[in-house]
Structure formats: structure tokens, C-alpha cells
PDB file of C-alpha atoms in Angstrom:
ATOM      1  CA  UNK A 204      -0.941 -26.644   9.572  1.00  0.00           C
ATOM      2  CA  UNK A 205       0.899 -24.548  11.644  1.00  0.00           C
ATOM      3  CA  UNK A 206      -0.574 -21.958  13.768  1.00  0.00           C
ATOM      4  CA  UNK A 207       0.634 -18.414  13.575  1.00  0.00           C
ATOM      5  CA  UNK A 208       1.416 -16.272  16.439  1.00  0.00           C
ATOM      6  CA  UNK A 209      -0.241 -12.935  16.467  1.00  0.00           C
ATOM      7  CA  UNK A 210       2.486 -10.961  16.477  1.00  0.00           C
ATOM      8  CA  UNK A 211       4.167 -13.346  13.139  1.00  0.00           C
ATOM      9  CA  UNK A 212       0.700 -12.124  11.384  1.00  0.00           C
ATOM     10  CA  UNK A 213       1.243  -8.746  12.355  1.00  0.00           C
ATOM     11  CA  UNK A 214       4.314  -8.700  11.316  1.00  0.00           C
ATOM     12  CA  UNK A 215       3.317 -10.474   7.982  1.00  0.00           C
ATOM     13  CA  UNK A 216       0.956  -7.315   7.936  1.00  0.00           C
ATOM     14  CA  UNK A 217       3.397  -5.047   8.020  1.00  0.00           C
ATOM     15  CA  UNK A 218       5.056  -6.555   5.211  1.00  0.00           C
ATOM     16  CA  UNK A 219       2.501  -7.274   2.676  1.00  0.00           C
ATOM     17  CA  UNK A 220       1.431  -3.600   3.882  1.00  0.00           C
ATOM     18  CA  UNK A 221       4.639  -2.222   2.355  1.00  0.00           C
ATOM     19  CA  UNK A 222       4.536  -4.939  -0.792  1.00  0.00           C
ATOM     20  CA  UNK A 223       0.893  -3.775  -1.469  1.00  0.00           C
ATOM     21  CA  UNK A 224       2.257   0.098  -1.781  1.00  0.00           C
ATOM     22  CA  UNK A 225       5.016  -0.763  -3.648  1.00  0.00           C
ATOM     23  CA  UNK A 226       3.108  -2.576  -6.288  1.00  0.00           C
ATOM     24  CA  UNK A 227       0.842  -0.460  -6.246  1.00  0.00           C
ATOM     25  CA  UNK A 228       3.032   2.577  -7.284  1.00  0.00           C
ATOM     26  CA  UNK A 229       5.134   0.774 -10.360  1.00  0.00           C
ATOM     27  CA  UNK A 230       1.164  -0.417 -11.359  1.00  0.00           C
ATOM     28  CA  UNK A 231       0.574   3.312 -11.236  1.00  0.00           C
ATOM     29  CA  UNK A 232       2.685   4.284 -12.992  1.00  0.00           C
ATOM     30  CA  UNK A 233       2.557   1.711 -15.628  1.00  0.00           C
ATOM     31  CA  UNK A 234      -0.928   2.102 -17.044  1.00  0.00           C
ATOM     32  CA  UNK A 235      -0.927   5.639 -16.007  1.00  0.00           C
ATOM     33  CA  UNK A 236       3.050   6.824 -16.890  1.00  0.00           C
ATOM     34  CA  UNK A 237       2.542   9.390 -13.854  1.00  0.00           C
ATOM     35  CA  UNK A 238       4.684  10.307 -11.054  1.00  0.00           C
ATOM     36  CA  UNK A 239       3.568   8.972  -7.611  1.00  0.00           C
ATOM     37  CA  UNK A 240       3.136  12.310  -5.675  1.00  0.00           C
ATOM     38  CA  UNK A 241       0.377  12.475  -8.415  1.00  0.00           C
ATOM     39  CA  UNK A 242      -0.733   9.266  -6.708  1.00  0.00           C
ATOM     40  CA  UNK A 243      -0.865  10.900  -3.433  1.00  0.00           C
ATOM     41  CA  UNK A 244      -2.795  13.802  -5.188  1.00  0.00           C
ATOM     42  CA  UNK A 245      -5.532  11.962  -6.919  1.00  0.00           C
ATOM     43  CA  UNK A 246      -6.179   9.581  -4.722  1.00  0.00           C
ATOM     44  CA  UNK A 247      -6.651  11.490  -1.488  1.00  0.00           C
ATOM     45  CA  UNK A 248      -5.106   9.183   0.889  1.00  0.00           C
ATOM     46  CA  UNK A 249      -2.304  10.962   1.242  1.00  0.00           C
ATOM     47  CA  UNK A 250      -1.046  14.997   2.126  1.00  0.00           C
ATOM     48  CA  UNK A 251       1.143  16.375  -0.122  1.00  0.00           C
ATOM     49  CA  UNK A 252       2.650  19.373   0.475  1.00  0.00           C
ATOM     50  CA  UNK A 253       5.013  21.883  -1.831  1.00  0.00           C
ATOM     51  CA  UNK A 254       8.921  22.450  -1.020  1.00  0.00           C
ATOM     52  CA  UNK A 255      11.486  23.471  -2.778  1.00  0.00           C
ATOM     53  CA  UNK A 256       9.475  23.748  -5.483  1.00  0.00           C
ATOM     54  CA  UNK A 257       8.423  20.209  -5.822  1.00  0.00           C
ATOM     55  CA  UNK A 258       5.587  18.545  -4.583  1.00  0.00           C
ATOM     56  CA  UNK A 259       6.188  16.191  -1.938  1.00  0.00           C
ATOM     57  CA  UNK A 260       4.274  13.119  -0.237  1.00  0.00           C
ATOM     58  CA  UNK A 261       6.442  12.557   2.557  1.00  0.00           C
ATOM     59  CA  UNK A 262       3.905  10.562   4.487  1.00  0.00           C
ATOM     60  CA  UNK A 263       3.124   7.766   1.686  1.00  0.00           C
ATOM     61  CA  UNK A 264       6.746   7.508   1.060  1.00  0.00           C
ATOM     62  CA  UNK A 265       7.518   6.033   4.313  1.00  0.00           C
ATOM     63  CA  UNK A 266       5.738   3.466   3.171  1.00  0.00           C
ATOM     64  CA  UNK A 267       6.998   2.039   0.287  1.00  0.00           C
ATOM     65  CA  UNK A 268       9.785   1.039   3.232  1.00  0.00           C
ATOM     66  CA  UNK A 269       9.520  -1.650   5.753  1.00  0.00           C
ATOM     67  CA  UNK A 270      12.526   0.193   7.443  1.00  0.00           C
ATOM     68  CA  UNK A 271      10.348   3.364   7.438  1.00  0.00           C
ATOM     69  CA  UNK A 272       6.916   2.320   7.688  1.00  0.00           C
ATOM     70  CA  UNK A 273       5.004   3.659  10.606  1.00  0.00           C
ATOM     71  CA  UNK A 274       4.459   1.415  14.244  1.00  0.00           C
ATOM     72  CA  UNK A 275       1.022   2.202  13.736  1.00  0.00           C
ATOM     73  CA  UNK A 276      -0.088   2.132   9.770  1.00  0.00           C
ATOM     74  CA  UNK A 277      -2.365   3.805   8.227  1.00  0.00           C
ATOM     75  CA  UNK A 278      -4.247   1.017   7.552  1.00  0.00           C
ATOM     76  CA  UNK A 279      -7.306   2.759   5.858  1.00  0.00           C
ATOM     77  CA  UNK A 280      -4.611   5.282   3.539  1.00  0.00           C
ATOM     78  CA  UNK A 281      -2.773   2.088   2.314  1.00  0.00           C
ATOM     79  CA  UNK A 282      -6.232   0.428   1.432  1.00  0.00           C
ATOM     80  CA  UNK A 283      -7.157   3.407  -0.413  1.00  0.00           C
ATOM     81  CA  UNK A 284      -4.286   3.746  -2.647  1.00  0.00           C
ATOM     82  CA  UNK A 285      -4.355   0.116  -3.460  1.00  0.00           C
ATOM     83  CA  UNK A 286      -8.196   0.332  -4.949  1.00  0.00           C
ATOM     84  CA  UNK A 287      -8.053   3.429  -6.123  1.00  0.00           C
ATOM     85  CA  UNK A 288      -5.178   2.605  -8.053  1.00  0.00           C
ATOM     86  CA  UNK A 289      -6.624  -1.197  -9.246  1.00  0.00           C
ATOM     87  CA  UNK A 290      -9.932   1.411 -10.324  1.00  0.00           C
ATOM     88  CA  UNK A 291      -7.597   3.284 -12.718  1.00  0.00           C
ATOM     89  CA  UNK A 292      -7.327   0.542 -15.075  1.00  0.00           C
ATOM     90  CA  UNK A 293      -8.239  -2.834 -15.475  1.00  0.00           C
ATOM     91  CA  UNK A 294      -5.295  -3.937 -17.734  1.00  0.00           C
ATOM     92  CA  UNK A 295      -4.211  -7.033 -16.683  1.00  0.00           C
ATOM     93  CA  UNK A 296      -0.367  -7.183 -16.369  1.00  0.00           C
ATOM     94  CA  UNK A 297       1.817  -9.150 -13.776  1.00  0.00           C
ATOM     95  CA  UNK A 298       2.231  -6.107 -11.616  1.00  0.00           C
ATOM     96  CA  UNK A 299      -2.045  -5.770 -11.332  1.00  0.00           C
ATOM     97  CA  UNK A 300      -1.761  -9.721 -10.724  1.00  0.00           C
ATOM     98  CA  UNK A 301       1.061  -9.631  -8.243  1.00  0.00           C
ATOM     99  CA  UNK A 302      -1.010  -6.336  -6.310  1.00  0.00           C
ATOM    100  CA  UNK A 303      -4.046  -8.566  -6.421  1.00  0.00           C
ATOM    101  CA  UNK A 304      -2.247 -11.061  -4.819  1.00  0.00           C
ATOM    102  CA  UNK A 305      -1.061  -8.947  -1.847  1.00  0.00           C
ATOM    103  CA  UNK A 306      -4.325  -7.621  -1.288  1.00  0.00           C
ATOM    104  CA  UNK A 307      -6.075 -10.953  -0.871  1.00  0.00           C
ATOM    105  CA  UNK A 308      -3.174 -12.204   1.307  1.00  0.00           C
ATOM    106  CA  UNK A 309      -3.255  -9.211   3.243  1.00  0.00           C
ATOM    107  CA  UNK A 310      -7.169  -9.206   3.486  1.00  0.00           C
ATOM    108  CA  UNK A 311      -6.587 -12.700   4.759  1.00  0.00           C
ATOM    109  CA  UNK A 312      -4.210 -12.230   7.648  1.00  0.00           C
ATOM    110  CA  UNK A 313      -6.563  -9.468   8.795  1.00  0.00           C
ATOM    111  CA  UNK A 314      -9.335 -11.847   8.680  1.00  0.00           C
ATOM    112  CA  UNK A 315      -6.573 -14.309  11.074  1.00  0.00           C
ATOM    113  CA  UNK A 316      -5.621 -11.676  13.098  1.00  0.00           C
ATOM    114  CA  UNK A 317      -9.383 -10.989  13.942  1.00  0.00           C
ATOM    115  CA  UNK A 318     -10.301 -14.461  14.239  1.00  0.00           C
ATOM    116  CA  UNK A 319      -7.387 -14.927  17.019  1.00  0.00           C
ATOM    117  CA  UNK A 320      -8.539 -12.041  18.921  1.00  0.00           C
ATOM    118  CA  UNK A 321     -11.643 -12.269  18.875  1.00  0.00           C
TER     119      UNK A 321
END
């Protein structure tokens, strides 16, 4: 089995960090049939703020980008969003598969990365 450099795993990080937001919105708003900046409201992980008058959650939305996401993610606001939004409804569909499968990926690179710097 090949052995992964740290930086592949972080960037594998970054990507599953984007796939896990993703999936986590359309699950959202699936079982929920809300908007996402009433994602970013409810579950607290991220600011929204009013413009134009619409709410906005710039922050999470750079997210939901590899292109855009953050050098340095909000590791603990992604997180968040993913359980809080898995909490919401235990309706098993392939999107709540698919997110489940992310997270446990993710959770296991993090697990690598540690491992390998440790």
C-alpha cells in the first residue's frame, strides 16, 4: 500500500472538506426544503450578515468551492455544519449516505495526517 505524502492528505483534506459542505447543503435542503443561509443561521457555524436586503453567508459559501476555500479552513465550522445537519434528520437517502461517507474518509485522513506527524 502506498504511502501518502503529507501534503497529498492535506490536500485530500481540502477536498473532502469542500465535498463534505457540499453534501451537506443539497442534504439540507432535501429533508429540510430550506435555503442554505438558513443553514448558516441555525446551525451557528457560520456569520451571516444582511445586504441588499438578503441575508448573506459569505463565509460558508467559500466553501462549497475548492477554488475558493480558505488556505487555512475552518476546520471546526465545516465539522459543525456537517453534524448538525446529519442531526436534522435521520432519513436515509444517497445524499445522507454519500455525506456519511465523506465524513468517515475525512475523519480518516485526519487520523493519517496525525499519525505522520506525530
Amino acid at each position: 500500500m502506498k504511502r501518502h505524502s503529507e501534503a497529498e492528505i492535506r490536500e485530500e483534506i481540502r477536498v473532502l472538506q469542500v465535498s463534505m459542505m457540499v453534501l451537506a447543503v443539497q442534504y439540507w435542503q432535501e429533508v429540510t426544503l430550506k435555503e442554505r443561509v438558513e443553514l448558516a443561521m441555525e446551525s451557528g457555524a457560520w456569520r451571516v450578515s444582511f445586504e441588499r436586503n438578503t441575508y448573506q453567508a459569505r463565509t460558508m459559501e467559500r466553501y462549497l468551492k475548492l477554488s475558493s476555500l480558505p488556505q487555512r479552513p475552518n476546520t471546526a465550522a465545516v465539522l459543525r455544519t456537517v453534524y448538525f445537519v446529519l442531526e436534522q434528520s435521520d432519513r436515509s437517502t444517497p445524499l445522507r449516505t454519500r455525506l456519511r461517507k465523506a465524513l468517515d474518509g475525512y475523519l480518516q485522513l485526519e487520523h493519517s495526517l496525525c499519525l505522520q506527524t506525530a
